[in-house]
mmCIF file of C-alpha atoms and ligand atoms in Angstrom:
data_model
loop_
_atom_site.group_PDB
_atom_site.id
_atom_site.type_symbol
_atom_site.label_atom_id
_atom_site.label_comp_id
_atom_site.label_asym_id
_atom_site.label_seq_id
_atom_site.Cartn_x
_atom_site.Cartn_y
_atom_site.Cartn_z
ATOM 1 C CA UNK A 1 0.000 0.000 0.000
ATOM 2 C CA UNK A 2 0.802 3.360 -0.881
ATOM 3 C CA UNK A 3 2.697 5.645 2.068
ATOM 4 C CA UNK A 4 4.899 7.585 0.966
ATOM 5 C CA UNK A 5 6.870 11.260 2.217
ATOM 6 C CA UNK A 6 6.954 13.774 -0.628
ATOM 7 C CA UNK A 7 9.188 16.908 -0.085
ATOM 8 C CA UNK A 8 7.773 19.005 -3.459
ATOM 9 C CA UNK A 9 4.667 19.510 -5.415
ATOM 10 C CA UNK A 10 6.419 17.893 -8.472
ATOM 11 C CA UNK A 11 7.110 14.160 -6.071
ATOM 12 C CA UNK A 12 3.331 14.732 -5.077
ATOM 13 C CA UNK A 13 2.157 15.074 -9.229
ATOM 14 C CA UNK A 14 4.016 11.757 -9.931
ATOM 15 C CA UNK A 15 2.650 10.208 -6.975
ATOM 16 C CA UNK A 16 -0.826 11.179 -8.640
ATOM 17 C CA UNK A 17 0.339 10.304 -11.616
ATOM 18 C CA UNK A 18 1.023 6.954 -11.327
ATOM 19 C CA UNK A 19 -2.460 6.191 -9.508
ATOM 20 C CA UNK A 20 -4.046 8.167 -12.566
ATOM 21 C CA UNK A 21 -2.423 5.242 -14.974
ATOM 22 C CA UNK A 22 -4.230 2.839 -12.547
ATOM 23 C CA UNK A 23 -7.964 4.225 -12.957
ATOM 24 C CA UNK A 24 -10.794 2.686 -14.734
ATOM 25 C CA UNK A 25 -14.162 3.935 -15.501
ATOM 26 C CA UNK A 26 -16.583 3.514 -12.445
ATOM 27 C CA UNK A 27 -13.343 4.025 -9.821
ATOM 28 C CA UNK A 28 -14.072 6.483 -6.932
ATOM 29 C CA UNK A 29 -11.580 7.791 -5.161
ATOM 30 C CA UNK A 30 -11.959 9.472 -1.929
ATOM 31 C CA UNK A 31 -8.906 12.083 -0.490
ATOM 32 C CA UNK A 32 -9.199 13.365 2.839
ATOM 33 C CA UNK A 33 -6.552 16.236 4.766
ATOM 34 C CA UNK A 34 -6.670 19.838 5.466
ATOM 35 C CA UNK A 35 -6.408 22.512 3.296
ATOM 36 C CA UNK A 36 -2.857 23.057 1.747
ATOM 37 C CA UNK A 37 -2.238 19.463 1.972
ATOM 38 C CA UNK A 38 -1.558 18.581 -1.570
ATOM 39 C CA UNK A 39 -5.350 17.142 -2.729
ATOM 40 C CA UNK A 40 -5.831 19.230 -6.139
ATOM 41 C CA UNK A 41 -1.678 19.310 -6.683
ATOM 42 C CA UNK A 42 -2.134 14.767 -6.693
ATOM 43 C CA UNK A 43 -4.747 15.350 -9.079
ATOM 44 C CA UNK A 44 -3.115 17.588 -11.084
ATOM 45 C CA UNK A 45 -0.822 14.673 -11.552
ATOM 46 C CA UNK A 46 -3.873 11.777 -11.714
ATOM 47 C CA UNK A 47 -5.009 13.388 -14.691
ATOM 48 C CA UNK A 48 -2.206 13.627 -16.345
ATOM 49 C CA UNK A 49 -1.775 10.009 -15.636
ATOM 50 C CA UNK A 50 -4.780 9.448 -17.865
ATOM 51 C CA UNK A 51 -3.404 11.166 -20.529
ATOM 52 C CA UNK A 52 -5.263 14.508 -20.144
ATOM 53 C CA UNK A 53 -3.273 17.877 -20.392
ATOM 54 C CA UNK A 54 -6.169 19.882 -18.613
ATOM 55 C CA UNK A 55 -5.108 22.674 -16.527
ATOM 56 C CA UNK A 56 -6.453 21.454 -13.115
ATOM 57 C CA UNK A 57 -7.333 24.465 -10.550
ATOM 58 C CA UNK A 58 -8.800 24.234 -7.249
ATOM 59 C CA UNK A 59 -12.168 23.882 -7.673
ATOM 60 C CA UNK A 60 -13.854 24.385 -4.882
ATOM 61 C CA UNK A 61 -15.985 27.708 -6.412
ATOM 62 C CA UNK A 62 -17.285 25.132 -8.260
ATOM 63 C CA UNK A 63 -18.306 21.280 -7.109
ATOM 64 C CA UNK A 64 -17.244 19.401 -10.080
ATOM 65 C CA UNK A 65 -15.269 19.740 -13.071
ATOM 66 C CA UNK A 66 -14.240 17.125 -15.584
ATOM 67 C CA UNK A 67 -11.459 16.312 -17.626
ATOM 68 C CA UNK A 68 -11.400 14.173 -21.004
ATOM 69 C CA UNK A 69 -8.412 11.500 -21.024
ATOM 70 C CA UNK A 70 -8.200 7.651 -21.708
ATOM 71 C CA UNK A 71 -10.650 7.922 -18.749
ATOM 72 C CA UNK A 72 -12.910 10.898 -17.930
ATOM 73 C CA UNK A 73 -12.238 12.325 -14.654
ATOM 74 C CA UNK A 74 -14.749 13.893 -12.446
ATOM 75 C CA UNK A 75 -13.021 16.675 -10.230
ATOM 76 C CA UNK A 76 -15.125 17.040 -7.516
ATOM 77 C CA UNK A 77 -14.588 19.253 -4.109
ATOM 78 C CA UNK A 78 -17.075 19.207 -1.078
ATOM 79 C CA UNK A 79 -15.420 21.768 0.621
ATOM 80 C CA UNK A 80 -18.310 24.290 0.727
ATOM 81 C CA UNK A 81 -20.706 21.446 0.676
ATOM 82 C CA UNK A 82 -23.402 22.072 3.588
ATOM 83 C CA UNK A 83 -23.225 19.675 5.765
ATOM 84 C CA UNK A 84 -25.839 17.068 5.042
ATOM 85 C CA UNK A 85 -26.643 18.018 2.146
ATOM 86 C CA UNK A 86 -27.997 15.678 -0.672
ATOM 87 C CA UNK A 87 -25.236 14.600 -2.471
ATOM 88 C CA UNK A 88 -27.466 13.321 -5.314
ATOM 89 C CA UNK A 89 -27.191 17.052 -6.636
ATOM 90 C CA UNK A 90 -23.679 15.816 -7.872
ATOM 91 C CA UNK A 91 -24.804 13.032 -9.989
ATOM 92 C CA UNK A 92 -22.604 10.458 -8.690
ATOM 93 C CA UNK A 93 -24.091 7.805 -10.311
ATOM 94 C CA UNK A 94 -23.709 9.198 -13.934
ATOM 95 C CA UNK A 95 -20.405 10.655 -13.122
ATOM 96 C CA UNK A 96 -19.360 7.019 -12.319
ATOM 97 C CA UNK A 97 -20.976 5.351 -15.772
ATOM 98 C CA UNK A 98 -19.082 8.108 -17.732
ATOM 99 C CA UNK A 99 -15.372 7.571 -15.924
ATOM 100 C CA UNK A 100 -13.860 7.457 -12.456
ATOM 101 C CA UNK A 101 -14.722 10.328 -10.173
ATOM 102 C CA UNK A 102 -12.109 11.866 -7.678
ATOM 103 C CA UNK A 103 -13.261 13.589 -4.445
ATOM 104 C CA UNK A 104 -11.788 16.269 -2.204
ATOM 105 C CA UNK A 105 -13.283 16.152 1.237
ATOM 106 C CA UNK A 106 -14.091 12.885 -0.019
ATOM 107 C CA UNK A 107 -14.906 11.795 3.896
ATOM 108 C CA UNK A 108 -17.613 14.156 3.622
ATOM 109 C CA UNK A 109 -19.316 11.590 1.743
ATOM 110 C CA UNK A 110 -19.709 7.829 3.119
ATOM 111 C CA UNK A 111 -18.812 5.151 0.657
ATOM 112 C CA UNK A 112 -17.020 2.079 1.966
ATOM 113 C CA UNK A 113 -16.631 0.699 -1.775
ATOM 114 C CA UNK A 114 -14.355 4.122 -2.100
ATOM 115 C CA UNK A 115 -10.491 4.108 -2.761
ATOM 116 C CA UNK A 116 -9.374 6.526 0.604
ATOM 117 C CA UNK A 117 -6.673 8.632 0.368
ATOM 118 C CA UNK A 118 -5.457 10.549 3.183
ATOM 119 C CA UNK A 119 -2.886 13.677 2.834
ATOM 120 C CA UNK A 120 -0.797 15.028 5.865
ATOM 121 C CA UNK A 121 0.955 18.628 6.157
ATOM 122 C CA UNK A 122 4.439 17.348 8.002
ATOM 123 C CA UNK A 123 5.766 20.913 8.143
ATOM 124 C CA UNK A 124 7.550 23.079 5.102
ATOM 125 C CA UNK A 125 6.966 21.299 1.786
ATOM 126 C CA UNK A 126 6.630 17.787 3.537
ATOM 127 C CA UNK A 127 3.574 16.088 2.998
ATOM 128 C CA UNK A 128 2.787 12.461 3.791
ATOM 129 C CA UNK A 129 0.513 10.413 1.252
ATOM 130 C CA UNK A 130 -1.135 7.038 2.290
ATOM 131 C CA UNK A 131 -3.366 4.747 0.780
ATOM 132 C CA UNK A 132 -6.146 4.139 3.427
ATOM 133 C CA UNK A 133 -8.179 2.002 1.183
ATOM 134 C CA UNK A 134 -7.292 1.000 -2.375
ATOM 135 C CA UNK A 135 -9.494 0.927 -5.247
ATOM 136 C CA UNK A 136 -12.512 -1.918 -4.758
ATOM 137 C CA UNK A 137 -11.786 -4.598 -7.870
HETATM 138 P P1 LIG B 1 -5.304 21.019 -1.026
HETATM 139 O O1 LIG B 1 -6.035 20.747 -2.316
HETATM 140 O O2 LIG B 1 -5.153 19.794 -0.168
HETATM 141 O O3 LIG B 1 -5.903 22.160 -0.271
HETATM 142 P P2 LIG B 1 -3.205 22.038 -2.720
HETATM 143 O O4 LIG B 1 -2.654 20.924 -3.545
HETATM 144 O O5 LIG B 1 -4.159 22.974 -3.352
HETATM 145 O O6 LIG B 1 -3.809 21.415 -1.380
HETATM 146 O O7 LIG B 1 -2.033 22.915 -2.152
HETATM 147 C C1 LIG B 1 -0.842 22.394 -1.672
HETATM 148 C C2 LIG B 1 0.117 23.569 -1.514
HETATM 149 O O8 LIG B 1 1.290 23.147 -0.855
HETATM 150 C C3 LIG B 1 0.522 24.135 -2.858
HETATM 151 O O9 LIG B 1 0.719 25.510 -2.728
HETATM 152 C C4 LIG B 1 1.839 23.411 -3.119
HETATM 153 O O10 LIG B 1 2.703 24.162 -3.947
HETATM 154 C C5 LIG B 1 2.410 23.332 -1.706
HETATM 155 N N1 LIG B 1 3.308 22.204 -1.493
HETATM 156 C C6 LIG B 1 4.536 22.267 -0.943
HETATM 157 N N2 LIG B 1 5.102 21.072 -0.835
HETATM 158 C C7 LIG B 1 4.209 20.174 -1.338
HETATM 159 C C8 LIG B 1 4.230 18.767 -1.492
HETATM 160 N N3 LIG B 1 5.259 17.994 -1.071
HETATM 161 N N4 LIG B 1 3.144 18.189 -2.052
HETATM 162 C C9 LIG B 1 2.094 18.939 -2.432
HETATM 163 N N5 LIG B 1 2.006 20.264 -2.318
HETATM 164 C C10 LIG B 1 3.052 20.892 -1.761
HETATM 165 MG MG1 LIG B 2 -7.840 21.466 -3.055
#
């Protein structure tokens, strides 16, 4: 299982990179940490790992974005989410037909069949990456 110490953005991108190649339509994949962690820089990298050259931004002025590669990626970020609120909004379920969908906050949402990744801020540009749960299949 993934844990690993990265000690730039660019070890965190190929770290993202490299679980990108991995993904297959229908994969959801849950990252937890605080802000400043290193979610949206790992899926910078993830969708390059599909093969996409998207710019990827923080969205979390805006709950989902996707990204067109040898899989689509949903970009999603329930940051702002209210808690308890419906998450059927999102349209998970089509999201998921259409490619693999990639969740900041993701343990805002409950979903044991979820990949979990957790991100830790060790101090400076040190942040540790583990693989909580890998992908279900
Ligand atoms: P989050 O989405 O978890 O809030 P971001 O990826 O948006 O986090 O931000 C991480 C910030 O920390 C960026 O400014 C990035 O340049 C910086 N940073 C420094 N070191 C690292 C590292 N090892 N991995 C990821 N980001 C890092
Ligand atoms: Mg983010």
């Amino acid at each position: 299982m993934l844990d690993i110490v990265t000690n730039t953005p660019a070890e965190t991108e190929a770290a993202g990179q490299q679980f990108g190649e991995r993904l297959a339509k229908g994969d959801l994949v849950l990252l937890e940490g605080d802000l400043g962690a290193g979610k949206t820089t790992f899926v910078r990298g993830l969708t390059r790992g599909v093969g996409s050259s998207a710019h990827v931004a923080s969205p979390t002025f805006q709950l989902v974005r996707v990204y067109l590669g040898r899989v689509q990626i949903a970009h999603v970020d329930l940051y702002r989410l209210e808690v308890g609120a419906e998450l059927v909004d999102l349209g998970l379920e089509e999201l998921l037909d259409q490619g693999a969908v990639v969740v900041e906050w993701g343990d805002r949402m409950d979903s044991p069949e979820a990949a979990l990744l957790s991100f830790e801020h060790l101090g400076g540009d040190r942040r540790r990456l583990r693989l909580m749960r890998d992908l279900q299949r």
